[in-house]
Coordinates of C-alpha atoms in Angstrom, one line a residue:
X1 CA 26.6 -16.4 14.1
X2 CA 26.3 -17.3 10.6
X3 CA 24.3 -20.2 11.2
X4 CA 21.8 -18.1 13.2
X5 CA 22.0 -16.0 10.1
X6 CA 21.5 -18.6 7.0
X7 CA 18.3 -20.5 9.2
X8 CA 17.0 -16.9 9.3
X9 CA 16.6 -16.2 5.9
X10 CA 15.6 -19.6 5.3
X11 CA 12.6 -19.6 7.4
X12 CA 9.2 -19.3 5.5
X13 CA 8.6 -15.7 5.9
X14 CA 4.8 -16.5 4.5
X15 CA 4.1 -18.3 7.4
X16 CA 6.6 -16.3 9.5
X17 CA 4.3 -13.0 9.2
X18 CA 0.9 -14.6 9.0
X19 CA 1.5 -15.6 12.6
X20 CA 3.0 -12.7 13.8
X21 CA -0.4 -11.4 12.6
X22 CA -2.2 -13.4 14.0
X23 CA -0.8 -12.3 17.6
X24 CA -1.3 -8.7 16.1
X25 CA 2.6 -8.0 16.2
X26 CA 2.8 -5.7 13.6
X27 CA 5.6 -3.8 15.1
X28 CA 7.9 -6.9 14.7
X29 CA 6.3 -8.0 11.5
X30 CA 8.5 -4.3 10.6
X31 CA 11.2 -5.0 12.4
X32 CA 11.7 -8.4 11.0
X33 CA 11.2 -8.0 7.4
X34 CA 11.9 -5.1 6.0
X35 CA 15.6 -5.9 4.4
X36 CA 14.9 -10.5 4.3
X37 CA 15.4 -10.8 1.0
X38 CA 12.6 -12.5 0.4
X39 CA 10.6 -9.8 1.8
X40 CA 8.2 -9.4 -1.4
X41 CA 6.7 -12.6 -1.2
X42 CA 3.9 -11.1 0.7
X43 CA 4.8 -7.1 0.2
X44 CA 7.0 -4.1 -1.7
X45 CA 7.6 -2.3 1.3
X46 CA 7.4 -2.4 5.3
X47 CA 7.7 1.6 6.4
X48 CA 9.0 2.3 10.1
X49 CA 6.7 3.3 12.8
X50 CA 7.9 7.1 12.2
X51 CA 6.5 5.9 8.0
X52 CA 3.0 5.0 9.7
X53 CA 3.2 8.0 12.1
X54 CA 3.7 10.8 9.2
X55 CA 1.2 8.6 7.3
X56 CA -1.3 9.2 10.4
X57 CA -0.6 13.2 10.4
X58 CA -0.8 13.8 6.8
X59 CA -4.6 12.3 6.9
X60 CA -5.5 14.7 10.6
X61 CA -4.4 17.4 8.7
X62 CA -6.0 16.8 5.4
X63 CA -9.3 15.8 6.7
X64 CA -9.8 11.7 5.9
X65 CA -10.9 9.5 8.3
X66 CA -9.9 6.0 6.1
X67 CA -8.2 5.0 2.8
X68 CA -9.1 3.1 -0.1
X69 CA -6.7 1.1 -1.2
X70 CA -6.5 -0.2 -4.9
X71 CA -4.3 -3.4 -6.2
X72 CA -3.8 -3.5 -2.9
X73 CA -1.9 -7.6 -3.2
X74 CA -2.3 -9.4 0.1
X75 CA -3.2 -6.5 2.4
X76 CA -0.5 -6.5 4.6
X77 CA 0.2 -3.1 4.6
X78 CA -3.2 -2.0 4.5
X79 CA -3.7 -4.2 7.9
X80 CA -0.5 -2.6 9.6
X81 CA -1.8 1.0 8.5
X82 CA -4.6 0.3 10.3
X83 CA -3.0 -1.3 13.5
X84 CA -0.9 1.1 13.5
X85 CA -2.5 4.1 12.9
X86 CA -6.5 3.3 13.6
X87 CA -7.5 4.5 10.1
X88 CA -9.7 1.8 8.2
X89 CA -8.3 0.4 5.1
X90 CA -10.2 -1.1 2.1
X91 CA -8.3 -2.8 -0.4
X92 CA -9.7 -3.6 -4.1
X93 CA -8.2 -6.2 -6.3
X94 CA -8.4 -7.9 -9.2
X95 CA -8.1 -11.9 -10.9
X96 CA -10.8 -12.9 -7.9
X97 CA -9.0 -16.5 -8.7
X98 CA -5.6 -15.9 -8.1
X99 CA -5.8 -14.4 -5.1
X100 CA -8.7 -17.3 -3.4
X101 CA -6.3 -20.1 -4.8
X102 CA -4.1 -21.9 -3.3
X103 CA -1.0 -20.2 -4.3
X104 CA -1.5 -16.8 -4.0
X105 CA -0.2 -15.1 -0.1
X106 CA -2.8 -14.9 2.5
X107 CA -4.9 -12.3 2.7
X108 CA -4.5 -10.0 5.2
X109 CA -7.5 -8.1 4.9
X110 CA -11.2 -8.6 3.0
X111 CA -10.8 -7.6 -0.4
X112 CA -13.1 -5.7 -2.6
X113 CA -12.0 -8.1 -6.2
X114 CA -13.6 -6.0 -9.1
X115 CA -13.2 -7.1 -13.0
X116 CA -9.5 -5.2 -14.5
X117 CA -12.4 -3.0 -16.6
X118 CA -14.1 -1.5 -13.5
X119 CA -18.1 -2.7 -12.9
X120 CA -20.6 -0.1 -11.0
X121 CA -19.6 -1.0 -7.0
X122 CA -15.8 -0.9 -7.8
X123 CA -16.9 2.4 -8.7
X124 CA -19.9 3.1 -6.7
X125 CA -16.8 2.5 -3.4
X126 CA -14.6 4.8 -5.5
X127 CA -17.5 7.8 -5.7
X128 CA -19.4 7.7 -1.8
X129 CA -16.0 7.6 -0.2
X130 CA -15.5 10.8 -0.3
X131 CA -13.3 11.4 3.1
X132 CA -10.6 8.5 1.6
X133 CA -7.4 8.4 0.5
X134 CA -7.1 7.0 -2.7
X135 CA -4.0 4.5 -2.5
X136 CA -1.5 3.2 -4.7
X137 CA 1.6 0.8 -4.0
X138 CA 3.7 -0.1 -5.8
X139 CA 1.2 0.1 -9.0
X140 CA 1.4 -0.8 -12.4
X141 CA -1.2 -0.4 -14.7
X142 CA -1.3 3.6 -15.9
X143 CA -4.4 3.5 -17.8
X144 CA -6.2 1.9 -14.0
X145 CA -4.3 4.4 -12.3
X146 CA -6.7 7.2 -14.9
X147 CA -9.7 5.8 -15.3
X148 CA -9.7 5.4 -10.5
X149 CA -8.9 9.1 -10.7
X150 CA -11.9 10.0 -13.4
X151 CA -13.8 8.4 -10.6
X152 CA -12.6 9.8 -7.5
X153 CA -13.9 12.7 -6.2
X154 CA -11.6 12.7 -2.6
X155 CA -9.1 14.9 -2.2
X156 CA -5.9 13.1 -0.9
X157 CA -3.9 10.5 -3.0
X158 CA -1.3 8.2 -1.8
X159 CA 1.4 6.8 -4.4
X160 CA 4.6 4.2 -2.1
X161 CA 7.1 3.3 -4.6
X162 CA 10.3 3.5 -5.7
X163 CA 12.1 6.2 -6.4
X164 CA 15.7 6.0 -8.7
X165 CA 15.6 2.5 -8.5
X166 CA 15.8 -0.8 -10.7
X167 CA 11.9 -0.9 -10.5
X168 CA 9.5 0.2 -12.7
X169 CA 5.8 1.4 -11.3
X170 CA 3.2 3.9 -13.1
X171 CA 2.6 5.9 -11.9
X172 CA 6.2 6.7 -10.1
X173 CA 5.5 8.6 -7.0
X174 CA 7.0 11.8 -8.1
X175 CA 5.1 14.2 -10.8
X176 CA 3.2 11.5 -12.3
X177 CA -0.2 12.7 -11.9
X178 CA -2.7 15.4 -13.5
X179 CA -1.8 18.5 -13.0
X180 CA -5.1 19.5 -11.0
X181 CA -2.9 17.4 -8.0
X182 CA -0.3 19.4 -5.9
X183 CA 2.4 17.8 -3.2
X184 CA 1.5 18.3 0.0
X185 CA 4.4 15.9 1.8
X186 CA 6.7 12.9 1.2
X187 CA 8.7 10.8 3.2
X188 CA 11.2 8.4 2.9
X189 CA 10.2 4.9 3.7
X190 CA 14.0 4.1 6.5
X191 CA 16.6 4.1 3.9
X192 CA 14.9 2.1 1.3
X193 CA 14.6 4.9 -2.1
X194 CA 11.1 3.9 -1.9
X195 CA 8.7 6.8 -0.6
X196 CA 5.6 7.9 0.2
X197 CA 4.0 10.1 -1.4
X198 CA 0.8 12.8 -0.6
X199 CA -1.1 14.7 -3.3
X200 CA -3.6 17.4 -2.3
X201 CA -6.6 18.4 -5.0
X202 CA -5.7 22.1 -5.8
X203 CA -7.8 24.8 -4.2
X204 CA -8.7 22.1 -1.3

């Protein structure tokens, strides 16, 4: 058993996840890697099927038919959300040179690359998606977060991140948004100390 465990943990997690992705085996990805010691090479959080159902139900209740994910990284989480829920998810990232170089993680969805300061095209994407929820997962740029909310005309905000863990994010998932947003529902990701927190705009 020790030998098997050791072999498992020395596998190339990135290559294995790519293979599972090609076969549309999102369930195997979240089951196999949610507590893997090298999981952060690809993704910070690996929601359970129940967590994906929670997101799907919240979106249905709040009238959202898609998600725009800001700072989506490789897009693995976003791809799994779509596979699990049927909800389309688009992703926005910065630093196109990094995401197209050979050292970067693979991309699991097409990325819209934006400059650090949002350009007109990025602002247009955020503004025209009024029926989309805006997603920030393990985000760590408060100024950019505030800028996106300034242009976002929709009514649903999802923040995924750590709560009472020794990991810094900005914004934090709880109590770290302006007072025009009301906490709607939240759910812990497995027993990880990470939470999916859904906010809705007041008076909606």
